[in-house]
Short mmCIF file of C-alpha atoms in Angstrom, two decimals:
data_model
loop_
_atom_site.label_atom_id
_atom_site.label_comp_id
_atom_site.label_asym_id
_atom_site.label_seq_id
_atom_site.Cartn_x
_atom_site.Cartn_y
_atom_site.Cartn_z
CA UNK A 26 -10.10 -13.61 10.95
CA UNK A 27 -10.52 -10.06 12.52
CA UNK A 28 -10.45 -7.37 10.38
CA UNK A 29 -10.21 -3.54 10.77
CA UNK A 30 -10.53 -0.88 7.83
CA UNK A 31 -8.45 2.55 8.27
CA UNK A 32 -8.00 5.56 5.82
CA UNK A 33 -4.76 7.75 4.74
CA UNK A 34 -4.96 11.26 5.04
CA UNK A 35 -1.71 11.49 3.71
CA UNK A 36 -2.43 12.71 0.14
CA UNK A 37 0.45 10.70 -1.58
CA UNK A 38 0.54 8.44 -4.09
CA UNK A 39 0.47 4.60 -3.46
CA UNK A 40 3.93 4.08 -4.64
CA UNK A 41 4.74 6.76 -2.63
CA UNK A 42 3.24 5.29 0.76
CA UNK A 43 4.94 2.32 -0.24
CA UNK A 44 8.22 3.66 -0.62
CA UNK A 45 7.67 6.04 2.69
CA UNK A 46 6.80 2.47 4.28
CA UNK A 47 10.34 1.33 3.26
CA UNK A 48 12.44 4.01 3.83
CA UNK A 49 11.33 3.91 7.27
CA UNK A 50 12.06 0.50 7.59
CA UNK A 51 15.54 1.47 6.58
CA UNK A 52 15.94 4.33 9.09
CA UNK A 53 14.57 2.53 11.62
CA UNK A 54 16.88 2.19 14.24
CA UNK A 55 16.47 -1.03 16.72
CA UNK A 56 15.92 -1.28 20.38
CA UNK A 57 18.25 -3.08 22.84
CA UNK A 58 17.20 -5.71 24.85
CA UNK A 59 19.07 -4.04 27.74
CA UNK A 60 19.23 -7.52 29.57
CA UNK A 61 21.73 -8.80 27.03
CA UNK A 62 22.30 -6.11 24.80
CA UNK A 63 20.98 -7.81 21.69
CA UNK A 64 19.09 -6.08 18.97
CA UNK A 65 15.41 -6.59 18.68
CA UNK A 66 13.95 -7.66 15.50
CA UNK A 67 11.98 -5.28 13.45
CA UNK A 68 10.75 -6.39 9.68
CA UNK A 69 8.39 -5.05 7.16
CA UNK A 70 8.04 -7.83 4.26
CA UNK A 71 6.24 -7.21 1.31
CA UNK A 72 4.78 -10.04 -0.52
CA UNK A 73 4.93 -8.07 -3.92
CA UNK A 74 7.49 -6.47 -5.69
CA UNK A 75 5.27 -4.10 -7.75
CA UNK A 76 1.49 -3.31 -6.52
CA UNK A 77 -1.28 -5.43 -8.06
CA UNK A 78 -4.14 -4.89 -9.38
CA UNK A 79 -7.65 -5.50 -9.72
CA UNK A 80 -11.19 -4.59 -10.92
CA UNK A 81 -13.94 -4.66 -7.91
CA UNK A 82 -17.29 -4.04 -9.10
CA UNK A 83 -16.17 -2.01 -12.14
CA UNK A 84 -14.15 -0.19 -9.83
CA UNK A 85 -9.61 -0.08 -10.21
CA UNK A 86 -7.96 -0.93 -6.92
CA UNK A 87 -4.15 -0.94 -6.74
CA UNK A 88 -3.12 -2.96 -3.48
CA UNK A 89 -0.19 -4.76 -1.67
CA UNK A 90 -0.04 -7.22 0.86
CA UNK A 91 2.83 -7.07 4.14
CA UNK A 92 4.02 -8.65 6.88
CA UNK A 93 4.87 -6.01 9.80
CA UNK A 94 6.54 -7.59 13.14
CA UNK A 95 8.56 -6.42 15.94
CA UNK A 96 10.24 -7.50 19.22
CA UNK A 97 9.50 -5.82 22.30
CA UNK A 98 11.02 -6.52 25.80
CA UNK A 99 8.05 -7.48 28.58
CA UNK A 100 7.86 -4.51 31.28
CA UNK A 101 7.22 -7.11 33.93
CA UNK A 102 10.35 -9.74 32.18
CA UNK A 103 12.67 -7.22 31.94
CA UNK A 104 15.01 -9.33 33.67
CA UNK A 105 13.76 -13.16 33.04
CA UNK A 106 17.23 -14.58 32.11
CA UNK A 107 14.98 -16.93 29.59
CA UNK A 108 14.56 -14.96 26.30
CA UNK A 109 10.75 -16.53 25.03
CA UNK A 110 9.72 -15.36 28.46
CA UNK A 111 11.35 -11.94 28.58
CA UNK A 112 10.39 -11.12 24.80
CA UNK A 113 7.36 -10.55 22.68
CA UNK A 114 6.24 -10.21 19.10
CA UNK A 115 3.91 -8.14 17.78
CA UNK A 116 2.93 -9.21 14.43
CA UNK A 117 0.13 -7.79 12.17
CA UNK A 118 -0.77 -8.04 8.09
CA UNK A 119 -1.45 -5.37 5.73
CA UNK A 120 -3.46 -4.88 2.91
CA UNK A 121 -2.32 -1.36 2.08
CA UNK A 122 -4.52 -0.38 -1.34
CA UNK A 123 -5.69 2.91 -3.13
CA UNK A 124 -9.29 3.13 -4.08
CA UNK A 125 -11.07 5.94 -5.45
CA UNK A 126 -8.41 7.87 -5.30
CA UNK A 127 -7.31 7.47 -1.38
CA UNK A 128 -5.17 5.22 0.54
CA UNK A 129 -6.28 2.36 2.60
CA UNK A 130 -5.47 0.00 5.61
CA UNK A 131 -7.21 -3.23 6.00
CA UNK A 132 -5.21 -4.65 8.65
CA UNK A 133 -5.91 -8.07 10.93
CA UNK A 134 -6.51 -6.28 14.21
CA UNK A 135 -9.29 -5.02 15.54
CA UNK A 136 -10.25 -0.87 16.26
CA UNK A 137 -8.10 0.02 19.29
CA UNK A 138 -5.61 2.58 20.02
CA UNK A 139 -2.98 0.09 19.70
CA UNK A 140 -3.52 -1.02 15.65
CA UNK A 141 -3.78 3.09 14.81
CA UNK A 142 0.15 3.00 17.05
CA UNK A 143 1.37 0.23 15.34
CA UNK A 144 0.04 1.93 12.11
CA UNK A 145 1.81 4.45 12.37
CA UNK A 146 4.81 2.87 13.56
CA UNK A 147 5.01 0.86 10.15
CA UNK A 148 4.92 4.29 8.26
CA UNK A 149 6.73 6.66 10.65
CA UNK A 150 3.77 9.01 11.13
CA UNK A 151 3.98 11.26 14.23
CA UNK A 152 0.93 13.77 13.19
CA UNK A 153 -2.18 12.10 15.42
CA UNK A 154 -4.99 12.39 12.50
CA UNK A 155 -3.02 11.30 9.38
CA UNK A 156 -4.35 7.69 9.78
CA UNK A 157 -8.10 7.08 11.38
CA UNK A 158 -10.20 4.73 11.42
CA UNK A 159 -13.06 3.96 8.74
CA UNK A 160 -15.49 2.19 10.39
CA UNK A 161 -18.25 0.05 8.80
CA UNK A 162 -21.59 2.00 9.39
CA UNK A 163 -25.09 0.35 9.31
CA UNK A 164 -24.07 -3.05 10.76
CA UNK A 165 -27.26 -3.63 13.62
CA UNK A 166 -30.29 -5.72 14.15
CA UNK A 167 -32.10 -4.39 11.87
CA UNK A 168 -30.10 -5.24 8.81
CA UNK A 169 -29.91 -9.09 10.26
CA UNK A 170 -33.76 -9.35 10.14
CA UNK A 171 -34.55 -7.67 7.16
CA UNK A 172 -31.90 -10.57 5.71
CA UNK A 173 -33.55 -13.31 7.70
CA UNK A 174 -37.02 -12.03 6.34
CA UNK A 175 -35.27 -12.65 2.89
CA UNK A 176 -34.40 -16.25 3.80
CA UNK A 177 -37.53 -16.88 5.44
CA UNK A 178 -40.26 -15.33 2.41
CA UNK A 179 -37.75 -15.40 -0.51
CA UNK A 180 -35.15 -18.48 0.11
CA UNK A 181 -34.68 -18.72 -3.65
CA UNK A 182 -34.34 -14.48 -4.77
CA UNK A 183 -31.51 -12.56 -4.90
CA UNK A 184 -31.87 -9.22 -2.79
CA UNK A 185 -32.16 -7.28 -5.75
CA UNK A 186 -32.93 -8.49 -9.07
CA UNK A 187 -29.94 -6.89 -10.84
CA UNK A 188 -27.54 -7.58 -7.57
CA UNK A 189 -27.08 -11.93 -8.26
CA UNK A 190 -26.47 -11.31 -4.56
CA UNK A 191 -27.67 -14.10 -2.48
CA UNK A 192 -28.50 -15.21 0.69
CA UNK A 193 -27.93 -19.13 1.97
CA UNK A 194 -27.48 -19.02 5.86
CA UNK A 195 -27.83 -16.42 8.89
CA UNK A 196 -25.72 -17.92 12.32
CA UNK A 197 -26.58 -15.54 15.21
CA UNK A 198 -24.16 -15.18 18.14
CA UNK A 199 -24.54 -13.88 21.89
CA UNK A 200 -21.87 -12.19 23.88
CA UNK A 201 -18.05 -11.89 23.56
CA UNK A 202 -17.70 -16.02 23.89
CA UNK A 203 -19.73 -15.72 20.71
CA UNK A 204 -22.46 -18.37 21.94
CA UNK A 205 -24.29 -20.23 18.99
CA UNK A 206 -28.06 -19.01 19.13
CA UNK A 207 -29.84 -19.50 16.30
CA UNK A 208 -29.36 -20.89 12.55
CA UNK A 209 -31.68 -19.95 9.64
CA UNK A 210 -30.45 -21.39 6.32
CA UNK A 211 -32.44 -20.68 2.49
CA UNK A 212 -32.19 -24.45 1.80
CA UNK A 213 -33.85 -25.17 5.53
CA UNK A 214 -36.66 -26.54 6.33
CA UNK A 215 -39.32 -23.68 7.12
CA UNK A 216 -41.27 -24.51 10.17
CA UNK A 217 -37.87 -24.77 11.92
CA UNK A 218 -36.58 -21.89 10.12
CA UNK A 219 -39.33 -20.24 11.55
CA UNK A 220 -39.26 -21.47 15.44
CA UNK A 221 -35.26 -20.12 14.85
CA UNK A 222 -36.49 -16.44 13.82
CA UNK A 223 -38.68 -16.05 16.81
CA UNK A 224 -35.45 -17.24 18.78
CA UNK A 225 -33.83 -14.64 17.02
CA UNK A 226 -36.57 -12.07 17.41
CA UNK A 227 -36.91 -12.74 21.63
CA UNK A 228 -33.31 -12.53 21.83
CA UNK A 229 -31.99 -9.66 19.24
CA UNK A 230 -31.14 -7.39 22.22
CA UNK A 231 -28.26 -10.32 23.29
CA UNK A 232 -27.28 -10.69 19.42
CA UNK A 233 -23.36 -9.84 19.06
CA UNK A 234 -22.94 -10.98 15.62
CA UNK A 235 -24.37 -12.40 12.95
CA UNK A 236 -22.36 -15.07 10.84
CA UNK A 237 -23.70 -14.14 7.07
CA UNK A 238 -23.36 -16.65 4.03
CA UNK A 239 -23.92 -15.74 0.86
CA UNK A 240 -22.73 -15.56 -3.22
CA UNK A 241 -22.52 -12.54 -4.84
CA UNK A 242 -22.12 -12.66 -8.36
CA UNK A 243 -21.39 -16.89 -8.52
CA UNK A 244 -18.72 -16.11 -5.54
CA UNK A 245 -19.06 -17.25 -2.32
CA UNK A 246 -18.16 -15.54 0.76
CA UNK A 247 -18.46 -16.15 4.63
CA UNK A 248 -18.05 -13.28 7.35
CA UNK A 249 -19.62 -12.18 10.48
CA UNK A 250 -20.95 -8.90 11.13
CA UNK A 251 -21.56 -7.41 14.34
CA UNK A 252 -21.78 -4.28 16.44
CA UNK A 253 -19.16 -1.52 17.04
CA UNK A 254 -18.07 -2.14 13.49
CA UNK A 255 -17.15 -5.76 13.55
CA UNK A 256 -16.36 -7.64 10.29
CA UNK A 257 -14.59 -11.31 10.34
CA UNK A 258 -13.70 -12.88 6.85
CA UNK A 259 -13.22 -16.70 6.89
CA UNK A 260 -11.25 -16.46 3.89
CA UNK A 261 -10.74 -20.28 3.97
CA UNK A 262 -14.38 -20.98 2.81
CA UNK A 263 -14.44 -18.47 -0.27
CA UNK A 264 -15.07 -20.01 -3.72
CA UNK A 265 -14.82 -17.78 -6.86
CA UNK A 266 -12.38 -16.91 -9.44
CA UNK A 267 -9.60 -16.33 -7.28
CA UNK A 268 -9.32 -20.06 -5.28
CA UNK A 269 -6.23 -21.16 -6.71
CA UNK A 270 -4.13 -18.12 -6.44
CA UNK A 271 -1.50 -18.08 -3.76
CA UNK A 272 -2.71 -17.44 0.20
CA UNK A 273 -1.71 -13.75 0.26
CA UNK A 274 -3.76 -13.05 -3.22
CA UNK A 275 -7.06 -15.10 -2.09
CA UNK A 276 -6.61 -13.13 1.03
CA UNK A 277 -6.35 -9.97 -0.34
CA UNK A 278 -9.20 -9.91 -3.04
CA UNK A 279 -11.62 -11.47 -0.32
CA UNK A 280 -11.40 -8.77 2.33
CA UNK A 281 -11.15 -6.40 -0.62
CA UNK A 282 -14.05 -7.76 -2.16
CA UNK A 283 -15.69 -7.69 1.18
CA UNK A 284 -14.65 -4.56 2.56
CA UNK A 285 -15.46 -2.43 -0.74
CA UNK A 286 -18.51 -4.19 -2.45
CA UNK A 287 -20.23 -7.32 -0.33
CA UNK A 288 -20.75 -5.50 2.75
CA UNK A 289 -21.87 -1.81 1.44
CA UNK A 290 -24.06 -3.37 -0.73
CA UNK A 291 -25.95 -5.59 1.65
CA UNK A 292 -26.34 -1.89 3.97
CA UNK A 293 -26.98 -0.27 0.91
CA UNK A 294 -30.09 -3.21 -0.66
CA UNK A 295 -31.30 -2.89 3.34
CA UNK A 296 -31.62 1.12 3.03
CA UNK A 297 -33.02 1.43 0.02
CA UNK A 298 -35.59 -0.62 0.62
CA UNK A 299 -36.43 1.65 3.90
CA UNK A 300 -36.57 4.74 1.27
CA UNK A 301 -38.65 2.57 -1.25
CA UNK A 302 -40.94 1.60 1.82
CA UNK A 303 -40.49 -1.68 1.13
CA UNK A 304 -39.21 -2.48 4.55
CA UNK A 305 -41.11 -0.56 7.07
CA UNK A 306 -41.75 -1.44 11.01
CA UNK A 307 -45.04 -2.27 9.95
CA UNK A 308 -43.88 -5.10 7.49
CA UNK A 309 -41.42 -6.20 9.90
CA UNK A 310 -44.20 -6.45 13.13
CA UNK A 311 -46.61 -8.17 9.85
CA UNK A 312 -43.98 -10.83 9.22
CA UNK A 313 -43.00 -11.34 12.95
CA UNK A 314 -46.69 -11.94 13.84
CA UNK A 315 -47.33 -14.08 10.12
CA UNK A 316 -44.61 -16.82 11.48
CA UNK A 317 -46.43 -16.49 15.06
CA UNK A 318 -49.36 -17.82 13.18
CA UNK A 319 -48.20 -19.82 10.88
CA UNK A 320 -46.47 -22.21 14.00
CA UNK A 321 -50.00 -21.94 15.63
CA UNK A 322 -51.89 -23.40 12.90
CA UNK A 323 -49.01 -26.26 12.73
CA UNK A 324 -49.47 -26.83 16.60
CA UNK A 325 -53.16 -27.38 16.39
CA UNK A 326 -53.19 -29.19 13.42
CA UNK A 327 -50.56 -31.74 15.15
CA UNK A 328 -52.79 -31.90 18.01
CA UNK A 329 -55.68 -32.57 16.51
CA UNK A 330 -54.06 -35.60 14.18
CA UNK A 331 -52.85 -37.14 17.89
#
């Protein structure tokens, strides 16, 4: 699933947001669907009664989870006498969460003028920069083949020795249909993981997104990055401590754990290693031109053996 990350610029506590959230609810007052002068649903349902909490890499994060939905009457079904066809639901899930000392969103829409509306709908803001976006920064090409370098040299090493963050498979994905075009897996076979990295490397300018498996400290976790920011959490295939708690609490640790640790920490592993030089265009161009090699000698040594 899609997610999007915003901020709070709101100041207030997270019982307070919460309670700001619900107040609003109360005063909200609902629109008519002029055609039959029926009220149009509008609910905000929170999942917990008090906030939960958790510790993400030695960090305390208070959260909640909600269910926001409305009813809206169709501009062009204003008059449809049938109701499904002259009526629509907008329906969207909240992780709402203070971190560091600041208020969150991690909501399942994507970055558009219409999740920052709704947004602010749910909490009644009418000031334009109390909620903005937070955007993921450092999500490119470069980052996906510095990882598939790491799957192709070092299948069997975590990223950083302290990190126990690991990577098992890269999926790489062209254009907004989201087109399988290449695979590269740590368990693969490596003359095929290698024909798929020069796939990858003649075709990074068409890359979208890049489908990223890994475990980070004996958890697993599956999510695609991509450009302009985007992050999608399969939250069905995580395995960790948290796999038998109920939907909304696997849910809400996993994009958590995502949002706050697994994805910073692969940007941050990638930069330092620019800053330590271990990484450098030069290493990149030598390992690009080592796999061009290393299929060459396997073609002519198959030839030959004909």
């Amino acid at each position: 699933m899609i997610y999007s990350k915003w901020i709070d610029n709101s100041n207030v506590s997270l019982d307070d947001l919460i309670n700001n959230i619900k107040v609003n609810k109360q005063n909200h007052i609902r629109e008519i669907d002029a055609f039959d002068n029926t009220p149009l649903n509008y609910e905000v349902d929170f999942v917990y009664e008090e906030n939960q909490f958790t510790i993400i890499n030695g960090k305390d994060v208070y959260y909640n989870y909600l269910q926001f939905n409305y009813e809206y009457v169709k501009n062009h079904e204003a008059v449809n006498p049938r109701r499904e066809k002259r009526i629509s639901t907008y329906a969207m899930n909240v992780i709402i969460f203070n971190y560091e000392g600041k208020n969150h969103y991690i909501c399942n829409k994507r970055y558009n003028n219409s999740t920052l509306k709704n947004l602010r709908k749910l909490v009644g803001y009418k000031k334009d920069l109390t909620i903005t976006e937070q955007r993921v920064l450092g999500i490119k090409t470069d980052l996906f083949i510095w990882m598939t370098h790491y799957l192709i040299d070092n299948p069997d090493d975590f990223l950083e020795k302290d990190s126990e963050t690991k990577l098992l498979k890269l999926t790489s994905f062209k254009g907004q249909t989201k087109d399988k075009l290449a695979e590269i897996s740590g368990s693969g076979e490596k003359i095929l993981n290698m024909l798929t990295t020069l796939l990858f490397l003649f075709e990074n300018k068409e890359i979208s997104s890049v489908k990223v498996e890994l475990t980070r400290f004996q958890e697993y976790f599956s999510l695609t990055l991509g450009e302009k920011s985007y992050v999608d959490i399969d939250v069905n295939e995580y395995r960790g401590a948290e796999y038998f708690e109920m939907a909304e609490t696997i849910e809400s640790i996993v994009v958590l754990k995502c949002f706050i640790d697994v994805i910073p920490s692969l940007i941050i592993m990638f930069s330092d290693e620019l800053d330590s030089k271990k990484w450098t265009p030069r290493k990149e161009n030598k390992f690009f031109t080592g796999i061009g090699r290393t299929l060459s000698k396997k073609i002519n040594e198959s030839l030959r053996n004909k």
